[in-house]
Short mmCIF file of C-alpha atoms in Angstrom, two decimals:
data_model
loop_
_atom_site.label_atom_id
_atom_site.label_comp_id
_atom_site.label_asym_id
_atom_site.label_seq_id
_atom_site.Cartn_x
_atom_site.Cartn_y
_atom_site.Cartn_z
CA UNK R 118 146.65 -21.62 -247.70
CA UNK R 119 149.43 -21.34 -250.27
CA UNK R 120 151.22 -24.44 -248.92
CA UNK R 121 148.02 -26.39 -248.80
CA UNK R 122 147.13 -25.59 -252.40
CA UNK R 123 150.68 -26.28 -253.52
CA UNK R 124 150.63 -29.74 -252.03
CA UNK R 125 147.24 -30.57 -253.45
CA UNK R 126 148.12 -29.28 -256.90
CA UNK R 127 151.36 -31.21 -256.99
CA UNK R 128 149.77 -34.43 -255.83
CA UNK R 129 146.69 -34.37 -257.98
CA UNK R 130 148.49 -33.22 -261.09
CA UNK R 131 151.27 -35.73 -261.24
CA UNK R 132 149.93 -38.78 -259.52
CA UNK R 133 147.84 -39.68 -262.51
CA UNK R 134 150.07 -38.52 -265.35
CA UNK R 135 150.12 -42.01 -266.84
CA UNK R 136 147.19 -42.43 -269.20
CA UNK R 137 145.65 -45.65 -270.43
CA UNK R 138 142.02 -46.56 -270.91
CA UNK R 139 139.30 -48.59 -269.34
CA UNK R 140 136.20 -50.08 -270.84
CA UNK R 141 132.58 -49.74 -269.87
CA UNK R 142 132.04 -53.08 -271.60
CA UNK R 143 133.31 -56.52 -270.70
CA UNK R 144 137.08 -56.51 -270.34
CA UNK R 145 139.35 -58.48 -272.59
CA UNK R 146 141.21 -61.49 -271.17
CA UNK R 147 144.22 -60.53 -269.08
CA UNK R 148 147.37 -62.31 -268.05
CA UNK R 149 147.60 -62.63 -264.30
CA UNK R 150 150.87 -62.97 -262.35
CA UNK R 151 151.97 -66.58 -262.60
CA UNK R 152 150.99 -66.80 -266.26
CA UNK R 153 147.31 -67.76 -266.00
CA UNK R 154 144.97 -66.25 -268.58
CA UNK R 155 141.50 -65.41 -267.33
CA UNK R 156 138.29 -64.56 -269.16
CA UNK R 157 135.47 -62.28 -268.02
CA UNK R 158 132.69 -64.90 -268.18
CA UNK R 159 131.38 -66.81 -265.16
CA UNK R 160 133.86 -65.29 -262.73
CA UNK R 161 133.56 -65.51 -258.93
CA UNK R 162 132.35 -62.28 -257.33
CA UNK R 163 133.47 -60.32 -254.30
CA UNK R 164 131.51 -62.64 -252.02
CA UNK R 165 133.62 -65.54 -253.28
CA UNK R 166 137.02 -63.88 -253.02
CA UNK R 167 137.08 -63.00 -256.71
CA UNK R 168 137.43 -59.72 -258.55
CA UNK R 169 136.58 -58.74 -262.10
CA UNK R 170 137.99 -61.17 -264.63
CA UNK R 171 140.87 -62.26 -262.37
CA UNK R 172 139.12 -65.25 -260.85
CA UNK R 173 139.78 -65.98 -257.19
CA UNK R 174 142.19 -63.49 -255.64
CA UNK R 175 141.96 -64.40 -251.95
CA UNK R 176 141.41 -67.84 -250.42
CA UNK R 177 142.29 -70.16 -247.58
CA UNK R 178 145.37 -72.36 -247.65
CA UNK R 179 145.00 -75.77 -249.22
CA UNK R 180 147.09 -77.14 -246.35
CA UNK R 181 147.62 -74.68 -243.50
CA UNK R 182 150.05 -77.02 -241.78
CA UNK R 183 152.76 -76.28 -244.35
CA UNK R 184 152.68 -72.52 -243.76
CA UNK R 185 155.72 -71.07 -242.00
CA UNK R 186 157.86 -67.94 -241.90
CA UNK R 187 159.41 -67.61 -245.36
CA UNK R 188 160.81 -64.07 -245.65
CA UNK R 189 161.03 -60.69 -243.96
CA UNK R 190 157.49 -59.73 -242.96
CA UNK R 191 155.98 -63.18 -243.61
CA UNK R 192 154.93 -65.56 -240.84
CA UNK R 193 152.84 -68.70 -240.92
CA UNK R 194 149.72 -66.62 -240.41
CA UNK R 195 150.36 -63.03 -241.60
CA UNK R 196 151.94 -60.87 -244.28
CA UNK R 197 153.06 -57.42 -243.13
CA UNK R 198 152.52 -54.84 -245.89
CA UNK R 199 152.80 -51.04 -245.79
CA UNK R 200 150.74 -48.43 -247.63
CA UNK R 201 152.10 -44.87 -247.73
CA UNK R 202 150.10 -41.67 -248.18
CA UNK R 203 149.73 -38.13 -246.79
CA UNK R 204 146.21 -37.68 -245.31
CA UNK R 205 147.51 -36.34 -242.01
CA UNK R 206 149.12 -33.25 -243.51
CA UNK R 207 147.78 -30.36 -241.42
CA UNK R 208 147.43 -28.05 -244.41
CA UNK R 209 145.16 -30.44 -246.32
CA UNK R 210 143.54 -32.97 -244.02
CA UNK R 211 142.50 -36.08 -245.90
CA UNK R 212 145.01 -35.59 -248.72
CA UNK R 213 144.79 -38.80 -250.79
CA UNK R 214 142.81 -40.54 -248.05
CA UNK R 215 141.47 -42.80 -250.80
CA UNK R 216 144.77 -44.72 -250.83
CA UNK R 217 144.34 -45.66 -247.18
CA UNK R 218 140.66 -46.44 -247.69
CA UNK R 219 141.44 -48.76 -250.58
CA UNK R 220 144.20 -50.48 -248.58
CA UNK R 221 141.87 -50.99 -245.62
CA UNK R 222 139.04 -52.19 -247.83
CA UNK R 223 141.19 -54.62 -249.79
CA UNK R 224 142.84 -56.11 -246.69
CA UNK R 225 139.54 -56.53 -244.85
CA UNK R 226 137.85 -58.03 -247.89
CA UNK R 227 140.74 -60.34 -248.70
CA UNK R 228 141.13 -61.51 -245.10
CA UNK R 229 137.43 -62.32 -244.92
CA UNK R 230 137.99 -64.79 -247.74
CA UNK R 231 141.11 -66.46 -246.36
CA UNK R 232 143.81 -63.93 -247.19
CA UNK R 233 146.68 -64.84 -249.51
CA UNK R 234 146.58 -68.63 -249.46
CA UNK R 235 145.68 -68.65 -245.78
CA UNK R 236 147.92 -65.82 -244.62
CA UNK R 237 146.07 -62.70 -243.48
CA UNK R 238 147.20 -59.28 -244.69
CA UNK R 239 148.39 -57.00 -241.89
CA UNK R 240 148.51 -53.58 -243.51
CA UNK R 241 150.25 -50.61 -241.87
CA UNK R 242 148.96 -47.20 -242.96
CA UNK R 243 152.09 -45.03 -242.98
CA UNK R 244 151.05 -41.37 -242.93
CA UNK R 245 153.85 -39.22 -244.35
CA UNK R 246 151.93 -36.01 -243.57
CA UNK R 247 153.63 -34.58 -246.66
CA UNK R 248 157.00 -33.83 -245.05
CA UNK R 249 157.53 -37.04 -243.02
CA UNK R 250 157.46 -39.56 -245.85
CA UNK R 251 161.15 -40.43 -245.59
CA UNK R 252 160.77 -41.07 -241.86
CA UNK R 253 157.83 -43.41 -242.53
CA UNK R 254 159.99 -45.39 -244.98
CA UNK R 255 162.74 -45.75 -242.38
CA UNK R 256 160.13 -46.98 -239.90
CA UNK R 257 158.77 -49.47 -242.43
CA UNK R 258 162.29 -50.84 -242.86
CA UNK R 259 162.78 -51.15 -239.11
CA UNK R 260 159.40 -52.90 -238.80
CA UNK R 261 160.53 -55.45 -241.41
CA UNK R 262 157.67 -54.86 -243.81
CA UNK R 263 157.40 -57.38 -246.64
CA UNK R 264 156.50 -54.96 -249.44
CA UNK R 265 154.98 -51.52 -250.04
CA UNK R 266 151.65 -51.72 -251.89
CA UNK R 267 149.05 -49.29 -253.19
CA UNK R 268 150.53 -46.10 -251.80
CA UNK R 269 151.76 -42.74 -252.99
CA UNK R 270 153.35 -39.61 -251.51
CA UNK R 271 153.84 -36.11 -252.82
CA UNK R 272 157.56 -36.09 -252.06
CA UNK R 273 158.32 -39.67 -253.00
CA UNK R 274 161.83 -38.86 -254.24
CA UNK R 275 162.99 -38.58 -250.61
CA UNK R 276 161.91 -42.15 -249.83
CA UNK R 277 163.67 -44.22 -252.46
CA UNK R 278 167.21 -44.35 -251.06
CA UNK R 279 165.97 -45.67 -247.70
CA UNK R 280 163.64 -48.11 -249.45
CA UNK R 281 166.41 -49.64 -251.54
CA UNK R 282 169.05 -49.66 -248.81
CA UNK R 283 166.92 -51.09 -245.99
CA UNK R 284 169.15 -53.11 -243.66
CA UNK R 285 166.68 -56.01 -243.78
CA UNK R 286 166.70 -56.06 -247.57
CA UNK R 287 165.29 -53.64 -250.11
CA UNK R 288 161.52 -53.11 -249.91
CA UNK R 289 159.88 -53.77 -253.30
CA UNK R 290 156.96 -51.50 -254.13
CA UNK R 291 153.83 -51.94 -256.21
CA UNK R 292 152.78 -48.32 -256.09
CA UNK R 293 149.33 -46.80 -256.32
CA UNK R 294 150.96 -43.76 -257.88
CA UNK R 295 154.38 -42.17 -258.11
CA UNK R 296 155.17 -38.50 -258.72
CA UNK R 297 158.85 -38.00 -259.42
CA UNK R 298 161.08 -39.66 -261.98
CA UNK R 299 163.39 -40.73 -259.15
CA UNK R 300 160.54 -42.83 -257.78
CA UNK R 301 158.68 -43.85 -260.95
CA UNK R 302 161.83 -45.16 -262.65
CA UNK R 303 163.45 -46.53 -259.49
CA UNK R 304 164.46 -50.15 -259.26
CA UNK R 305 162.21 -52.74 -257.61
CA UNK R 306 159.19 -50.68 -258.60
CA UNK R 307 156.03 -51.72 -260.41
CA UNK R 308 153.01 -49.62 -261.32
CA UNK R 309 149.72 -51.02 -262.60
CA UNK R 310 149.61 -48.11 -265.05
CA UNK R 311 153.27 -47.40 -265.90
CA UNK R 312 154.44 -43.85 -266.46
CA UNK R 313 158.08 -44.14 -267.58
CA UNK R 314 160.14 -41.00 -267.89
CA UNK R 315 161.33 -41.80 -271.41
CA UNK R 316 157.92 -42.25 -273.03
CA UNK R 317 154.93 -39.97 -273.51
CA UNK R 318 151.38 -40.94 -274.58
CA UNK R 319 150.29 -38.74 -277.51
CA UNK R 320 147.10 -40.38 -278.77
CA UNK R 321 145.02 -37.49 -277.47
CA UNK R 322 147.18 -35.00 -279.34
CA UNK R 323 146.77 -37.00 -282.55
CA UNK R 324 143.00 -36.84 -282.05
CA UNK R 325 143.10 -33.08 -281.48
CA UNK R 326 145.29 -32.63 -284.58
CA UNK R 327 142.55 -34.25 -286.70
CA UNK R 328 139.69 -32.48 -284.95
CA UNK R 329 141.30 -29.01 -284.81
CA UNK R 330 144.10 -28.94 -287.43
CA UNK R 331 144.35 -25.15 -287.52
CA UNK R 332 145.11 -25.03 -283.79
CA UNK R 333 148.26 -27.16 -283.77
CA UNK R 334 150.57 -24.30 -284.78
CA UNK R 335 149.17 -22.16 -281.96
CA UNK R 336 149.55 -24.24 -278.78
CA UNK R 337 150.05 -22.84 -275.32
CA UNK R 338 151.31 -24.61 -272.20
CA UNK R 339 150.35 -23.37 -268.74
CA UNK R 340 151.70 -25.05 -265.61
CA UNK R 341 152.19 -24.50 -261.92
CA UNK R 342 155.57 -23.07 -260.96
CA UNK R 343 157.06 -26.16 -259.33
CA UNK R 344 160.03 -28.23 -260.52
CA UNK R 345 157.98 -31.39 -260.83
CA UNK R 346 155.09 -29.87 -262.74
CA UNK R 347 157.55 -28.05 -264.95
CA UNK R 348 159.03 -31.42 -265.93
CA UNK R 349 155.57 -32.68 -266.92
CA UNK R 350 155.10 -29.60 -269.10
CA UNK R 351 158.50 -30.03 -270.74
CA UNK R 352 157.81 -33.68 -271.52
CA UNK R 353 154.58 -32.77 -273.22
CA UNK R 354 156.21 -29.93 -275.12
CA UNK R 355 158.86 -32.30 -276.49
CA UNK R 356 156.13 -34.73 -277.54
CA UNK R 357 154.19 -31.99 -279.32
CA UNK R 358 157.29 -30.83 -281.18
CA UNK R 359 157.99 -34.41 -282.23
CA UNK R 360 154.50 -34.51 -283.74
CA UNK R 361 155.28 -31.40 -285.78
CA UNK R 362 153.17 -29.05 -283.69
CA UNK R 363 154.20 -25.57 -282.56
CA UNK R 364 154.17 -24.20 -279.03
CA UNK R 365 153.79 -20.41 -279.10
CA UNK R 366 153.33 -19.74 -275.39
CA UNK R 367 154.77 -21.11 -272.13
CA UNK R 368 153.32 -19.78 -268.90
CA UNK R 369 153.85 -20.61 -265.24
CA UNK R 370 151.42 -19.58 -262.53
CA UNK R 371 151.97 -19.62 -258.72
CA UNK R 372 151.54 -23.13 -257.31
CA UNK R 373 148.57 -22.00 -255.23
CA UNK R 374 146.93 -20.47 -258.29
CA UNK R 375 146.70 -16.90 -259.50
CA UNK R 376 144.61 -14.29 -257.72
CA UNK R 377 143.95 -12.77 -261.13
CA UNK R 378 144.22 -14.81 -264.34
CA UNK R 379 143.92 -11.74 -266.59
CA UNK R 380 147.69 -11.43 -267.28
CA UNK R 381 147.87 -15.08 -268.37
CA UNK R 382 144.79 -14.76 -270.54
CA UNK R 383 146.16 -11.59 -272.12
CA UNK R 384 149.50 -13.27 -272.82
CA UNK R 385 147.76 -16.19 -274.50
CA UNK R 386 145.64 -13.83 -276.57
CA UNK R 387 148.74 -11.91 -277.65
CA UNK R 388 150.51 -15.14 -278.64
CA UNK R 389 147.50 -16.35 -280.61
CA UNK R 390 146.96 -19.50 -278.54
CA UNK R 391 144.18 -21.72 -279.91
CA UNK R 392 144.85 -24.92 -278.00
CA UNK R 393 146.16 -25.27 -274.43
CA UNK R 394 147.91 -28.01 -272.51
CA UNK R 395 147.25 -27.38 -268.81
CA UNK R 396 149.11 -28.82 -265.80
CA UNK R 397 147.39 -28.23 -262.48
CA UNK R 398 144.23 -29.10 -260.61
CA UNK R 399 140.61 -28.96 -261.74
CA UNK R 400 139.44 -26.16 -259.44
CA UNK R 401 142.14 -23.82 -260.74
CA UNK R 402 141.42 -24.74 -264.35
CA UNK R 403 137.70 -24.07 -263.91
CA UNK R 404 138.44 -20.67 -262.39
CA UNK R 405 140.95 -19.76 -265.10
CA UNK R 406 138.56 -20.74 -267.88
CA UNK R 407 135.77 -18.74 -266.26
CA UNK R 408 137.88 -15.59 -266.38
CA UNK R 409 139.13 -16.45 -269.87
CA UNK R 410 135.55 -16.69 -271.11
CA UNK R 411 134.73 -13.29 -269.62
CA UNK R 412 137.83 -11.77 -271.24
CA UNK R 413 136.98 -13.12 -274.66
CA UNK R 414 139.62 -15.86 -275.02
CA UNK R 415 138.15 -18.69 -277.07
CA UNK R 416 140.19 -21.89 -277.13
CA UNK R 417 139.49 -24.76 -279.51
CA UNK R 418 140.59 -27.21 -276.84
CA UNK R 419 142.23 -27.58 -273.45
CA UNK R 420 144.03 -30.86 -272.88
CA UNK R 421 144.85 -32.04 -269.39
CA UNK R 422 145.43 -35.19 -267.37
CA UNK R 423 143.26 -37.65 -265.53
CA UNK R 424 143.07 -35.86 -262.19
CA UNK R 425 140.72 -33.42 -263.93
CA UNK R 426 138.12 -36.14 -264.28
CA UNK R 427 136.42 -34.58 -261.30
CA UNK R 428 133.12 -32.86 -260.62
CA UNK R 429 135.16 -30.00 -259.13
CA UNK R 430 136.00 -28.88 -262.67
CA UNK R 431 132.35 -28.08 -263.31
CA UNK R 432 131.70 -26.72 -259.82
CA UNK R 433 134.46 -24.13 -260.27
CA UNK R 434 133.46 -23.07 -263.79
CA UNK R 435 131.13 -20.06 -263.89
CA UNK R 436 129.11 -20.61 -266.00
CA UNK R 437 129.56 -24.35 -266.25
CA UNK R 438 129.89 -24.02 -270.03
CA UNK R 439 133.24 -22.29 -269.46
CA UNK R 440 134.72 -25.79 -269.07
CA UNK R 441 133.39 -26.94 -272.45
CA UNK R 442 136.19 -28.17 -274.67
CA UNK R 443 138.36 -29.56 -271.87
CA UNK R 444 139.67 -32.99 -272.87
CA UNK R 445 140.80 -35.31 -270.08
CA UNK R 446 143.03 -38.32 -270.56
CA UNK R 447 142.00 -41.19 -268.30
CA UNK R 448 143.32 -44.61 -267.42
CA UNK R 449 140.15 -45.97 -265.82
CA UNK R 450 136.50 -46.58 -266.54
CA UNK R 451 134.12 -43.68 -265.91
CA UNK R 452 132.22 -43.48 -262.66
CA UNK R 453 131.14 -39.82 -262.43
CA UNK R 454 127.48 -39.57 -263.36
CA UNK R 455 127.30 -43.26 -264.29
CA UNK R 456 124.42 -45.35 -262.96
CA UNK R 457 125.07 -48.68 -261.28
CA UNK R 458 123.40 -50.47 -264.17
CA UNK R 459 125.62 -48.79 -266.76
CA UNK R 460 128.85 -48.90 -264.78
CA UNK R 461 131.81 -51.03 -265.75
CA UNK R 462 131.45 -54.21 -263.61
CA UNK R 463 134.95 -54.05 -262.13
CA UNK R 464 134.52 -50.36 -261.27
CA UNK R 465 131.25 -51.20 -259.51
CA UNK R 466 133.11 -53.87 -257.53
CA UNK R 467 135.73 -51.30 -256.50
CA UNK R 468 133.03 -48.96 -255.20
CA UNK R 469 131.22 -51.82 -253.45
CA UNK R 470 134.46 -52.99 -251.82
CA UNK R 471 135.21 -49.53 -250.45
CA UNK R 472 131.66 -49.01 -249.23
CA UNK R 473 131.55 -52.39 -247.47
CA UNK R 474 135.08 -52.78 -246.09
CA UNK R 475 136.87 -49.41 -245.85
CA UNK R 476 135.51 -48.27 -242.50
CA UNK R 477 134.15 -44.79 -241.86
CA UNK R 478 135.75 -42.71 -244.62
CA UNK R 479 134.82 -44.72 -247.74
CA UNK R 480 136.46 -42.26 -250.13
CA UNK R 481 135.97 -43.26 -253.77
CA UNK R 482 138.28 -41.44 -256.18
CA UNK R 483 140.47 -41.96 -259.21
CA UNK R 484 143.61 -42.62 -257.16
CA UNK R 485 141.76 -45.16 -255.02
CA UNK R 486 140.72 -46.98 -258.17
CA UNK R 487 144.33 -47.00 -259.34
CA UNK R 488 145.53 -48.17 -255.92
CA UNK R 489 143.16 -51.13 -256.09
CA UNK R 490 144.76 -52.20 -259.36
CA UNK R 491 148.11 -52.15 -257.55
CA UNK R 492 146.73 -54.30 -254.73
CA UNK R 493 145.26 -56.79 -257.16
CA UNK R 494 148.51 -56.99 -259.11
CA UNK R 495 150.44 -57.66 -255.91
CA UNK R 496 147.90 -60.16 -254.60
CA UNK R 497 147.87 -62.25 -257.77
CA UNK R 498 151.66 -62.30 -257.76
CA UNK R 499 151.78 -63.28 -254.10
CA UNK R 500 149.10 -65.94 -254.56
CA UNK R 501 151.06 -67.58 -257.36
CA UNK R 502 153.87 -68.30 -254.87
CA UNK R 503 151.70 -70.66 -252.83
CA UNK R 504 153.04 -71.49 -249.38
CA UNK R 505 156.61 -70.41 -250.22
CA UNK R 506 155.96 -66.68 -250.20
CA UNK R 507 159.11 -64.60 -250.71
CA UNK R 508 159.92 -61.21 -252.19
CA UNK R 509 161.92 -62.91 -254.92
CA UNK R 510 158.99 -65.14 -255.88
CA UNK R 511 156.50 -62.26 -256.02
CA UNK R 512 158.90 -60.16 -258.08
CA UNK R 513 159.55 -62.96 -260.54
CA UNK R 514 155.79 -63.32 -261.01
CA UNK R 515 155.26 -59.58 -261.51
CA UNK R 516 158.05 -59.40 -264.08
CA UNK R 517 156.02 -61.76 -266.27
CA UNK R 518 152.89 -59.62 -266.31
CA UNK R 519 152.88 -57.88 -269.69
CA UNK R 520 149.11 -57.49 -270.04
CA UNK R 521 147.19 -56.21 -267.04
CA UNK R 522 143.74 -54.64 -266.74
CA UNK R 523 143.27 -54.79 -262.98
CA UNK R 524 140.49 -57.28 -263.53
CA UNK R 525 138.79 -54.91 -265.97
CA UNK R 526 139.39 -51.58 -264.20
CA UNK R 527 141.48 -50.16 -267.05
CA UNK R 528 142.98 -50.88 -270.45
CA UNK R 529 145.73 -53.44 -270.88
CA UNK R 530 148.99 -52.15 -269.42
CA UNK R 531 152.50 -53.62 -269.23
CA UNK R 532 153.68 -53.42 -265.61
CA UNK R 533 156.23 -56.18 -266.16
CA UNK R 534 158.46 -54.13 -268.43
CA UNK R 535 157.07 -50.76 -267.37
CA UNK R 536 156.32 -49.57 -270.89
CA UNK R 537 153.67 -46.92 -271.50
CA UNK R 538 150.41 -48.19 -272.97
CA UNK R 539 149.30 -46.96 -276.40
CA UNK R 540 145.58 -47.43 -275.73
CA UNK R 541 143.73 -44.28 -274.74
CA UNK R 542 140.40 -42.54 -274.40
CA UNK R 543 139.36 -38.93 -273.98
CA UNK R 544 136.63 -37.56 -271.77
CA UNK R 545 135.27 -34.31 -273.16
CA UNK R 546 133.69 -31.75 -270.85
CA UNK R 547 130.38 -30.58 -272.25
CA UNK R 548 127.66 -28.63 -270.43
CA UNK R 549 128.59 -30.00 -267.03
CA UNK R 550 129.11 -33.63 -268.06
CA UNK R 551 131.97 -35.83 -269.19
CA UNK R 552 131.31 -37.61 -272.47
CA UNK R 553 133.58 -39.92 -274.44
CA UNK R 554 135.12 -38.27 -277.48
CA UNK R 555 134.95 -40.19 -280.75
CA UNK R 556 138.57 -41.35 -281.00
CA UNK R 557 138.03 -43.92 -283.78
CA UNK R 558 138.46 -46.96 -281.54
CA UNK R 559 140.16 -49.97 -283.06
CA UNK R 560 140.17 -52.37 -280.11
CA UNK R 561 136.75 -52.49 -278.50
CA UNK R 562 136.24 -48.93 -277.35
CA UNK R 563 139.98 -48.20 -277.28
CA UNK R 564 142.20 -46.50 -279.78
CA UNK R 565 145.36 -48.59 -279.52
CA UNK R 566 147.43 -47.43 -282.49
CA UNK R 567 151.17 -47.95 -282.10
CA UNK R 568 151.78 -44.29 -282.88
CA UNK R 569 150.03 -43.25 -279.65
CA UNK R 570 153.28 -43.28 -277.65
CA UNK R 571 156.51 -41.47 -278.54
CA UNK R 572 160.02 -41.98 -277.20
CA UNK R 573 161.39 -38.92 -275.44
CA UNK R 574 164.96 -37.77 -275.94
CA UNK R 575 165.23 -35.23 -273.14
CA UNK R 576 166.68 -35.89 -269.70
CA UNK R 577 163.82 -35.81 -267.22
CA UNK R 578 165.55 -37.48 -264.28
CA UNK R 579 166.87 -40.94 -263.48
CA UNK R 580 165.34 -43.50 -261.16
CA UNK R 581 166.90 -44.48 -257.84
CA UNK R 582 169.24 -47.47 -258.04
CA UNK R 583 169.95 -50.43 -255.80
CA UNK R 584 173.17 -49.90 -253.81
CA UNK R 585 174.38 -53.47 -254.25
CA UNK R 586 176.34 -53.97 -257.51
CA UNK R 587 175.20 -57.60 -257.58
CA UNK R 588 171.71 -56.44 -258.51
CA UNK R 589 172.88 -55.51 -262.02
CA UNK R 590 173.68 -59.12 -262.92
CA UNK R 591 171.01 -60.74 -260.73
CA UNK R 592 168.06 -58.31 -260.53
CA UNK R 593 165.83 -59.49 -257.72
CA UNK R 594 164.97 -58.14 -254.25
CA UNK R 595 167.42 -60.39 -252.41
CA UNK R 596 170.37 -58.88 -254.31
CA UNK R 597 169.43 -55.27 -253.61
CA UNK R 598 170.09 -53.40 -250.40
CA UNK R 599 171.93 -54.71 -247.38
CA UNK R 600 171.21 -57.45 -244.87
#
């Protein structure tokens, strides 16, 4: 049980540490790979191979006779792509199954509409089972996969060396999520919602400073006792200090959670904590806050990350009002408790795609939503290459994408340069529901002030590098790795 909870806490906490924002209204125009600007009006729907405001994503070849093998993993008829995840881990069956479900749904949907310019997507679901992720990467290399798309593993740091040194050429990745700095900042890596190790979003803290000014000299940080979660806590502590705030308490609980939260509550009471930054999983937070309420600890706010946008937070809070005052940063449009009529159109298309094309599981979740943005980013880049589909061409297209909303799934991000987005939103927990906090939006429903991201000075780990020195002067997939 301890190992199971550890894995789940680690995955759910860090996979969604990057925080942007999505709209429940029509999305702004976005720049697709290849340089085309699309608008949200009169767009083709799922039944026409289109998604959100991206226009047509999947279609038949204009001239199938010109299609041929063009690169590793690309034939005249297919593109071999790999998605990594951990659902087969015995201690937590179904762990991040939504990544596989999104991959299956996207491939089936896209292939039904002609694939990528006439080439069908052949997706391999590589189950790392938590501890076998490196082995799956070696197998993906041996199988000559074209690229890794829409995946994520708990222990992704162990996979990067083999990915970049594949004997058939380095495997570029457009990840659904990444956990460690070694992976997130590694070369030949794109994320639809970047989470660079040298930047930290702070818009939510600026909001809390205005809403609860007396609390900002009395902040506590409570995190699971794991090296990776500890890094997340340290990054946030540095950001808070940069903002002039004061951290009076640092606590670490067992990765599987505490049997009794009383000692932590007592320590926070003794330190005078009024606001708390929490790193963990929603079930543990709900339980901790339930005990805190019974012990008389009243916090002005609890700030946490997007994995806590989950009904489990309320299910574990006894009474449900114990979770009141939790503020969740989110990169994507709301879908919990939102009717079909009120739902963000692109989010509704994500749910429809999974329900229609994912097979038996059909798991809809935050990470699946994020994985779809990765698939769409990759697909638009690959489509822009036409018949001459190569890793170098796709990568050159992705490098140009400096404004990306996943077709309207989330706020504009910059996957091309990998910079953190300064647009944000907060979901506030209140009597068993998530509501949007009034963050003084200045771009539609977003608050996109430049001050919402700070540069970090601490050393939080370096990304994996390409082994070939030629990559430094000619950064593209064909100059990384060995052949």
